[in-house]
Coordinates of C-alpha atoms in Angstrom, one line a residue:
M1 CA -6.5 -2.1 42.2
L2 CA -2.7 -2.0 42.9
F3 CA -0.1 0.5 41.9
F4 CA 2.9 -0.8 39.9
Q5 CA 6.1 1.3 40.3
N6 CA 7.5 1.4 36.7
V7 CA 7.0 -0.6 33.5
A8 CA 8.9 -0.1 30.2
G9 CA 7.8 -1.4 26.8
I10 CA 7.5 -0.7 23.1
L11 CA 4.2 0.5 21.7
I12 CA 2.7 -2.0 19.3
G13 CA -0.7 -0.5 19.1
K14 CA -2.5 2.8 19.8
T15 CA -6.0 4.2 19.5
D16 CA -7.3 7.7 19.0
Y17 CA -8.3 9.7 22.0
Q18 CA -12.0 10.4 22.7
F19 CA -14.3 11.9 25.3
Y20 CA -17.2 10.7 27.5
Y21 CA -19.7 12.6 29.6
I22 CA -19.4 11.2 33.1
Y23 CA -22.2 13.5 34.4
P24 CA -23.7 16.8 33.3
E25 CA -21.0 19.4 32.5
K26 CA -18.2 16.9 33.3
E27 CA -16.1 15.4 30.5
R28 CA -13.5 12.8 30.7
F29 CA -11.0 12.0 27.9
T30 CA -9.4 8.7 27.2
F31 CA -7.2 6.7 24.8
G32 CA -5.6 3.3 24.8
F33 CA -2.3 1.7 23.7
T34 CA -0.6 -1.6 23.9
I35 CA 3.0 -2.1 25.1
R36 CA 5.3 -5.2 24.9
D37 CA 8.4 -6.0 26.9
S38 CA 9.2 -9.5 25.8
P39 CA 8.3 -12.0 23.0
D40 CA 5.6 -13.6 25.1
F41 CA 4.1 -10.7 27.1
F42 CA 2.2 -7.5 26.1
I43 CA -0.5 -5.6 27.9
N44 CA -3.2 -3.0 27.2
V45 CA -3.0 0.4 28.8
T46 CA -5.9 2.9 29.2
A47 CA -5.3 6.6 30.0
W48 CA -8.0 8.8 31.6
G49 CA -7.9 12.5 32.3
N50 CA -9.0 16.0 31.2
D51 CA -8.6 17.2 27.7
G52 CA -5.2 18.9 28.1
F53 CA -3.7 15.9 29.9
I54 CA -4.9 13.2 27.4
N55 CA -4.3 15.3 24.3
G56 CA -0.8 16.1 25.4
L57 CA -0.1 12.5 26.4
A58 CA -1.5 11.0 23.2
S59 CA 0.6 13.3 21.0
S60 CA 3.9 12.6 22.9
F61 CA 4.5 9.1 21.5
S62 CA 3.5 6.9 18.6
I63 CA 3.6 3.2 17.6
G64 CA 7.2 2.0 17.6
D65 CA 8.3 4.3 20.5
C66 CA 9.7 2.9 23.7
V67 CA 8.0 4.3 26.8
T68 CA 8.3 4.1 30.5
I69 CA 5.1 4.2 32.6
E70 CA 5.5 5.4 36.1
N71 CA 3.1 4.4 38.9
P72 CA 0.3 2.8 36.7
L73 CA -2.7 1.3 38.3
V74 CA -3.1 -2.5 37.8
S75 CA -6.6 -3.9 37.5
N76 CA -8.2 -7.1 36.3
K77 CA -9.5 -7.2 32.7
D78 CA -13.3 -7.0 32.3
P79 CA -14.0 -9.0 29.0
D80 CA -17.7 -8.0 29.2
K81 CA -17.0 -4.2 29.1
G82 CA -14.3 -2.1 27.6
D83 CA -11.7 -4.8 27.3
K84 CA -13.7 -6.6 24.6
F85 CA -12.9 -3.7 22.3
C86 CA -9.1 -3.9 23.0
P87 CA -6.5 -6.2 21.5
T88 CA -6.4 -9.7 22.9
T89 CA -3.4 -10.0 25.3
P90 CA -1.9 -12.9 27.2
S91 CA -2.2 -11.0 30.5
P92 CA -5.3 -11.2 32.8
Y93 CA -4.6 -7.6 33.8
R94 CA -4.6 -4.1 32.2
L95 CA -2.9 -0.9 33.2
L96 CA -4.6 2.4 34.0
V97 CA -2.8 5.7 33.6
T98 CA -4.4 8.6 35.5
E99 CA -3.6 12.3 35.6
A100 CA -3.3 12.3 39.4
H101 CA -1.0 9.3 39.9
S102 CA 0.8 8.3 36.7
Q103 CA 3.3 9.6 34.1
V104 CA 4.3 8.3 30.7
H105 CA 7.5 9.4 29.0
L106 CA 9.8 8.2 26.2
C107 CA 12.4 5.7 27.4
A108 CA 15.9 7.2 27.7
D109 CA 17.9 4.1 28.7
T110 CA 19.7 2.9 25.5
T111 CA 20.1 -0.7 26.9
T112 CA 16.4 -1.0 27.4
I113 CA 15.6 0.5 24.0
D114 CA 18.0 -1.9 22.3
R115 CA 16.3 -4.8 24.0
L116 CA 12.8 -3.6 23.2
L117 CA 13.2 -2.5 19.5
P118 CA 13.3 -6.0 18.0
L119 CA 9.9 -6.8 19.6
I120 CA 8.1 -4.5 17.2
H121 CA 8.7 -7.1 14.4
L122 CA 7.1 -10.0 16.2
P123 CA 3.4 -10.7 15.5
V124 CA 1.2 -11.0 18.5
K125 CA -0.3 -14.2 17.1
D126 CA 1.3 -17.4 16.0
S127 CA 3.1 -16.5 12.8
R128 CA 1.5 -19.5 11.0
D129 CA -2.0 -18.5 12.1
F130 CA -3.2 -16.4 9.3
Y131 CA -5.4 -16.3 6.2
S132 CA -3.8 -15.6 2.8
L133 CA -5.8 -13.3 0.6
G134 CA -6.6 -16.2 -1.6
D135 CA -8.1 -18.0 1.4
I136 CA -10.3 -14.9 2.1
V137 CA -11.5 -14.7 -1.5
A138 CA -12.2 -18.4 -1.7
N139 CA -14.3 -18.4 1.6
G140 CA -16.1 -15.2 0.5
Q141 CA -19.2 -14.3 2.5
Q142 CA -18.6 -17.2 4.9
L143 CA -16.1 -14.9 6.6
D144 CA -18.5 -11.9 6.8
G145 CA -18.4 -10.4 10.3
T146 CA -15.4 -12.6 11.5
V147 CA -12.2 -11.4 13.0
I148 CA -9.1 -13.1 11.5
N149 CA -5.3 -12.7 11.1
V150 CA -4.0 -11.6 7.7
L151 CA -0.5 -11.7 6.1
A152 CA -0.1 -9.6 3.0
A153 CA 2.2 -7.1 1.3
V154 CA 1.3 -3.4 0.7
K155 CA 0.6 -2.6 -3.0
Q156 CA -0.7 0.9 -2.8
I157 CA -1.6 3.5 -0.2
G158 CA -4.5 5.9 -0.9
D159 CA -5.1 9.4 0.2
A160 CA -6.7 10.0 3.6
K161 CA -10.2 11.3 3.1
Q162 CA -11.7 13.7 5.7
F163 CA -15.4 13.8 6.4
T164 CA -18.0 15.1 8.9
T165 CA -20.8 13.0 10.2
S166 CA -24.5 14.2 10.3
D167 CA -24.0 14.9 14.1
G168 CA -21.0 17.1 13.4
R169 CA -18.2 14.6 14.3
R170 CA -15.1 14.6 12.2
G171 CA -13.5 11.5 10.9
Q172 CA -11.1 10.2 8.3
R173 CA -10.7 7.1 6.1
L174 CA -7.8 5.6 4.2
E175 CA -7.8 2.6 1.9
V176 CA -4.7 0.5 1.4
K177 CA -4.4 -2.1 -1.4
L178 CA -2.8 -5.4 -0.3
F179 CA -1.5 -8.3 -2.4
D180 CA 0.2 -11.7 -2.0
D181 CA 1.1 -14.6 -4.3
S182 CA -2.5 -15.6 -4.7
V183 CA -4.4 -12.2 -5.1
S184 CA -3.1 -9.1 -6.9
S185 CA -5.2 -6.5 -5.1
F186 CA -7.3 -6.6 -1.9
P187 CA -8.7 -3.6 0.1
L188 CA -7.8 -2.8 3.7
V189 CA -9.8 0.1 5.2
C190 CA -8.5 2.2 8.1
W191 CA -10.6 4.6 10.1
D192 CA -8.4 5.3 13.1
R193 CA -6.1 8.3 12.9
E194 CA -3.2 6.4 14.5
T195 CA -3.5 3.6 12.1
I196 CA -3.6 6.0 9.2
L197 CA -0.5 7.8 10.4
L198 CA 1.3 4.4 10.6
M199 CA 0.1 3.4 7.1
Q200 CA 1.4 6.7 5.6
T201 CA 4.9 5.9 6.7
L202 CA 5.0 2.5 4.8
V203 CA 6.7 2.0 1.5
P204 CA 4.4 0.3 -1.1
R205 CA 5.7 -3.0 -2.6
E206 CA 8.5 -3.1 0.0
T207 CA 6.4 -3.7 3.1
V208 CA 4.7 -6.9 4.5
L209 CA 2.0 -6.7 7.2
F210 CA 0.8 -9.2 9.7
I211 CA -2.6 -7.8 10.8
A212 CA -3.9 -9.5 13.9
E213 CA -7.7 -9.5 14.4
A214 CA -8.7 -7.7 11.2
K215 CA -12.5 -7.4 10.7
M216 CA -13.8 -9.1 7.6
S217 CA -17.0 -7.9 5.8
F218 CA -18.7 -8.2 2.5
D219 CA -19.0 -5.0 0.5
S220 CA -22.1 -5.2 -1.5
F221 CA -21.1 -2.2 -3.6
R222 CA -17.9 -3.9 -4.8
S223 CA -19.4 -7.4 -4.5
S224 CA -16.3 -8.5 -2.7
M225 CA -14.7 -9.0 0.7
V226 CA -13.0 -6.1 2.5
A227 CA -10.7 -6.1 5.6
T228 CA -10.9 -3.3 8.2
V229 CA -8.5 -2.3 10.9
N230 CA -10.5 -2.0 14.2
S231 CA -9.7 -1.2 17.9
K232 CA -8.7 -4.8 18.5
S233 CA -6.2 -5.0 15.6
I234 CA -2.4 -5.0 16.0
I235 CA -0.4 -4.4 12.9
T236 CA 3.1 -5.8 12.7
V237 CA 5.3 -4.2 10.0
N238 CA 7.8 -6.4 8.2
P239 CA 7.4 -9.3 10.7
D240 CA 10.5 -11.3 11.6
T241 CA 9.0 -14.7 10.4
R242 CA 9.8 -17.2 7.7
E243 CA 6.3 -16.7 6.1
A244 CA 6.8 -12.9 5.9
S245 CA 10.3 -13.3 4.6
L246 CA 9.0 -15.5 1.7
L247 CA 6.3 -13.0 0.9
F248 CA 8.7 -10.1 1.0
S249 CA 11.0 -11.8 -1.5
Y250 CA 8.0 -12.5 -3.7
A251 CA 6.8 -8.8 -3.5
K252 CA 10.3 -7.6 -4.4
E253 CA 10.6 -9.8 -7.4
V254 CA 7.1 -9.1 -8.9
S255 CA 7.7 -5.4 -8.4
E256 CA 11.1 -5.4 -10.1
F257 CA 9.7 -7.4 -13.1
G258 CA 6.8 -5.1 -13.5
V259 CA 4.2 -7.8 -12.8
L260 CA 2.1 -5.5 -10.5
D261 CA 2.0 -2.9 -13.3
Q262 CA 0.3 -5.4 -15.5
D263 CA -2.1 -6.5 -12.8
E264 CA -3.1 -2.8 -12.4
A265 CA -4.1 -2.6 -16.1
S266 CA -7.6 -3.8 -15.3
E267 CA -7.9 -0.8 -13.0
D268 CA -7.0 1.7 -15.6
L269 CA -9.5 4.4 -16.8
P270 CA -10.8 4.1 -20.4
V271 CA -8.7 6.5 -22.5
E272 CA -11.8 8.4 -23.7
S273 CA -12.5 9.5 -20.1
I274 CA -8.9 10.9 -19.7
T275 CA -9.0 14.7 -20.5
D276 CA -6.3 16.4 -18.4
V277 CA -3.3 17.5 -20.5
Y278 CA 0.2 17.8 -19.1
T279 CA 3.8 18.6 -20.0
V280 CA 6.5 16.2 -18.9
S281 CA 7.5 18.6 -16.1
Q282 CA 3.9 18.9 -14.9
L283 CA 3.6 15.1 -14.8
K284 CA 6.7 14.9 -12.6
E285 CA 5.6 17.7 -10.4
K286 CA 2.1 16.2 -9.8
A287 CA 3.6 12.8 -9.0
K288 CA 5.6 14.4 -6.2
E289 CA 2.5 15.9 -4.7
H290 CA 0.1 13.0 -5.4
P291 CA 0.7 9.7 -3.7
E292 CA -1.8 7.8 -5.9
A293 CA -1.8 6.9 -9.5
F294 CA -3.2 9.5 -11.9
F295 CA -3.9 9.7 -15.6
G296 CA -3.2 12.3 -18.3
I297 CA -2.5 13.2 -21.9
T298 CA 0.8 14.5 -23.1
Y299 CA 2.0 15.6 -26.6
C300 CA 5.6 14.5 -26.9
F301 CA 8.3 13.1 -29.2
I302 CA 9.2 9.5 -28.8
S303 CA 12.9 9.9 -27.9
K304 CA 13.9 6.2 -27.2
F305 CA 12.3 3.2 -28.8
D306 CA 14.5 0.2 -29.0
L307 CA 12.3 -1.8 -31.4
D308 CA 15.2 -3.1 -33.5
S309 CA 17.1 -4.7 -30.6
S310 CA 16.9 -8.5 -30.0
V311 CA 13.4 -10.0 -30.1
S312 CA 13.8 -11.3 -26.5
K313 CA 14.0 -7.7 -25.3
V314 CA 10.9 -6.7 -27.2
I315 CA 8.6 -9.7 -26.7
K316 CA 8.5 -11.6 -23.4
T317 CA 6.7 -14.7 -22.2
R318 CA 5.2 -14.7 -18.7
C319 CA 3.6 -17.3 -16.5
S320 CA -0.2 -16.9 -16.6
K321 CA -0.4 -17.7 -12.9
C322 CA 2.1 -15.3 -11.3
R323 CA 3.2 -13.2 -14.3
F324 CA 6.9 -14.0 -13.8
Q325 CA 9.0 -14.1 -17.0
V326 CA 9.7 -17.6 -18.1
I327 CA 11.7 -19.5 -20.7
E328 CA 9.4 -21.6 -22.8
D329 CA 12.0 -24.3 -23.4
I330 CA 11.9 -25.2 -19.7
Q331 CA 8.1 -25.6 -19.8
M332 CA 7.8 -24.7 -16.1
C333 CA 7.7 -21.5 -14.0
T334 CA 10.8 -21.0 -11.9
N335 CA 9.1 -18.8 -9.3
Q336 CA 9.1 -20.9 -6.1
L337 CA 6.0 -19.1 -4.9
C338 CA 3.9 -19.5 -8.1
P339 CA 0.5 -20.9 -7.3
G340 CA 0.9 -23.2 -10.4
K341 CA 4.5 -24.3 -9.9
D342 CA 3.6 -28.0 -9.8
Q343 CA 1.4 -27.7 -12.9
A344 CA 2.1 -27.7 -16.6
L345 CA 3.2 -24.3 -17.8
S346 CA 0.5 -21.9 -18.8
A347 CA 2.0 -18.8 -20.3
S348 CA 1.2 -15.8 -22.5
T349 CA 3.5 -13.9 -24.9
D350 CA 3.2 -10.2 -25.4
F351 CA 5.1 -7.0 -26.3
D352 CA 7.0 -5.7 -23.3
L353 CA 8.7 -2.4 -24.3
L354 CA 10.3 0.5 -22.4
V355 CA 9.9 3.9 -24.1
D356 CA 11.2 7.5 -23.4
F357 CA 9.1 10.5 -24.5
T358 CA 10.3 14.1 -24.5
D359 CA 8.9 17.6 -24.8
H360 CA 10.3 21.1 -24.3
T361 CA 10.1 20.7 -20.5
G362 CA 12.0 17.4 -20.1
T363 CA 12.0 13.6 -20.6
M364 CA 9.9 10.8 -19.1
Q365 CA 12.1 7.8 -19.1
V366 CA 11.4 4.0 -19.2
C367 CA 7.7 4.1 -19.6
S368 CA 6.1 0.7 -20.2
L369 CA 4.4 -0.1 -23.5
R370 CA 2.9 -3.6 -23.2
G371 CA 0.3 -6.0 -24.5
P372 CA -2.6 -5.0 -26.7
V373 CA -1.7 -1.3 -26.3
A374 CA 1.7 -2.0 -27.9
E375 CA 0.1 -4.1 -30.7
K376 CA -2.3 -1.2 -31.6
T377 CA 0.6 1.3 -31.5
L378 CA 2.8 -0.8 -33.8
G379 CA 0.0 -2.1 -36.0
C380 CA 1.1 -5.7 -35.7
T381 CA 0.9 -8.8 -33.4
T382 CA 3.8 -10.5 -31.8
D383 CA 3.7 -13.3 -34.4
E384 CA 3.8 -10.8 -37.2
F385 CA 6.6 -8.9 -35.6
T386 CA 8.8 -12.0 -35.3
R387 CA 8.5 -12.5 -39.1
L388 CA 9.7 -9.0 -39.9
T389 CA 13.2 -8.6 -41.3
D390 CA 15.7 -6.3 -39.5
D391 CA 15.1 -3.6 -42.1
Q392 CA 11.4 -3.8 -41.6
R393 CA 11.7 -3.5 -37.8
T394 CA 14.0 -0.5 -38.2
A395 CA 11.4 1.1 -40.6
L396 CA 8.6 0.4 -38.0
K397 CA 10.7 2.0 -35.3
W398 CA 11.3 5.2 -37.3
R399 CA 7.6 5.5 -38.0
L400 CA 7.3 6.7 -34.4
L401 CA 10.8 7.6 -33.2
L402 CA 11.3 11.4 -33.0
E403 CA 7.7 12.0 -34.1
R404 CA 5.2 14.0 -32.1
C405 CA 2.6 11.7 -30.5
K406 CA -0.5 12.0 -28.5
I407 CA 0.2 9.8 -25.5
Y408 CA -2.3 8.7 -22.8
V409 CA -0.3 7.8 -19.8
K410 CA -0.7 6.5 -16.2
I411 CA 1.7 7.8 -13.7
V412 CA 2.5 6.0 -10.4
P413 CA 5.0 7.1 -7.7
S414 CA 7.7 4.5 -7.3
T415 CA 10.7 4.1 -5.0
K416 CA 12.2 1.7 -7.5
M417 CA 12.8 4.3 -10.1
K418 CA 15.5 6.9 -9.9
S419 CA 13.1 9.6 -11.0
G420 CA 10.6 8.5 -8.3
I421 CA 7.8 7.7 -10.8
R422 CA 6.7 5.0 -13.2
G423 CA 4.8 5.6 -16.4
A424 CA 2.6 3.2 -18.3
I425 CA 1.4 4.1 -21.8
L426 CA -2.3 3.4 -22.3
S427 CA -2.5 4.7 -25.9
C428 CA 0.0 6.2 -28.3
S429 CA -0.6 7.5 -31.8
L430 CA 0.8 10.2 -34.1
A431 CA -0.6 13.6 -33.0
D432 CA -2.9 15.6 -35.2
P433 CA -1.0 18.9 -36.1
G434 CA -4.1 21.0 -35.4
E435 CA -4.5 19.4 -31.9
V436 CA -0.8 20.1 -31.2
K437 CA -1.2 23.8 -32.3
Q438 CA -4.2 24.2 -30.1
H439 CA -2.4 22.6 -27.1
M440 CA 0.7 24.8 -27.6
S441 CA -1.5 28.0 -27.8
A442 CA -3.2 27.0 -24.5
L443 CA 0.2 26.5 -22.9
L444 CA 1.5 29.9 -24.1
Q445 CA -1.6 31.6 -22.6
H446 CA -0.6 30.3 -19.1
V447 CA 3.0 31.3 -19.3

């Protein structure tokens, strides 16, 4: 082994710290991280020491920080031992940080920081060497047990679940839903605390990930493939590559056009299983505290319902392949990333409305009312609606506008909305007066 004086780099990966028994009554603690100092070179670092040293060191920096390592030991990699569980690096060496000889601290030199920061957005693998989610689904169980690179956008970030194993060890688990132009939802499972902390900083629908060396497995419970982040994985957030830029543009457009909201419809709960009742203010408050979608019932007045505007604002045609809005006269999808862009147009036409509903606590604005739910609410199909006269459309509008309704709604936090939340109506009908009275009495009891 040799000592190296100083090395500076940006953290592109990090593992949780853990302990080992070296011999009876002697514990040694360790954790690993990966630093990069140029587009072509990055190296793994392992720190060893007692509990206080390792715990303090591990909590002093995170992925994305620029650090300086003083006096690390340099050793050859051993691919048959611990290095086989570390990220693959171009260097034949690894660095060791020990309590007796080495120090690690945040880099203070601004020139060095400015040079290192752009490196965080460069994948550690060839930017073209990845599987799309469609490739993974198409290959299915043939990929079970393999380690591959994945490029995908973040659709939804779940809650971190804490658990305790049968032998008393504590752990955590977080599931992220990914999507791209070929698959609308694909699970990525994270077990490592450092990875979970990174994921919790991401903005859904506005983040693209290049995941190097993700473990693929077949989940028999779901009967589908699942990706897992492991100790070899390096995650690059919003990679500076052409492929990632195209996917980011796609993610932004489908999010703005509400395509992902429609894709999520298959994941909605049956309305008969939704029992929790909320006021508008309670819906908004829970959305602030709850990072995942949730469902509820609310008794509100429909306060905005532009049913008598132009038909093109009420009924929209979307490509069946990518769900982009299309103009039927063109007979082709204009989305450059559409999987069926070179094929004859396959499209569906549905109601696509935005509704406001209001109670004594506030207003929930621009909630979507689409497809079969809208047809059931209005009592007519899109073809029947287009044949109505202006007066008939106005009469249909006033059948619900400013009327108290029982609304089953799905609420999803959203950075795109000024209010910070999106609402999707799952069912809407005129409320039974007896039900409303019972609901109001229950509310008064809690005041």
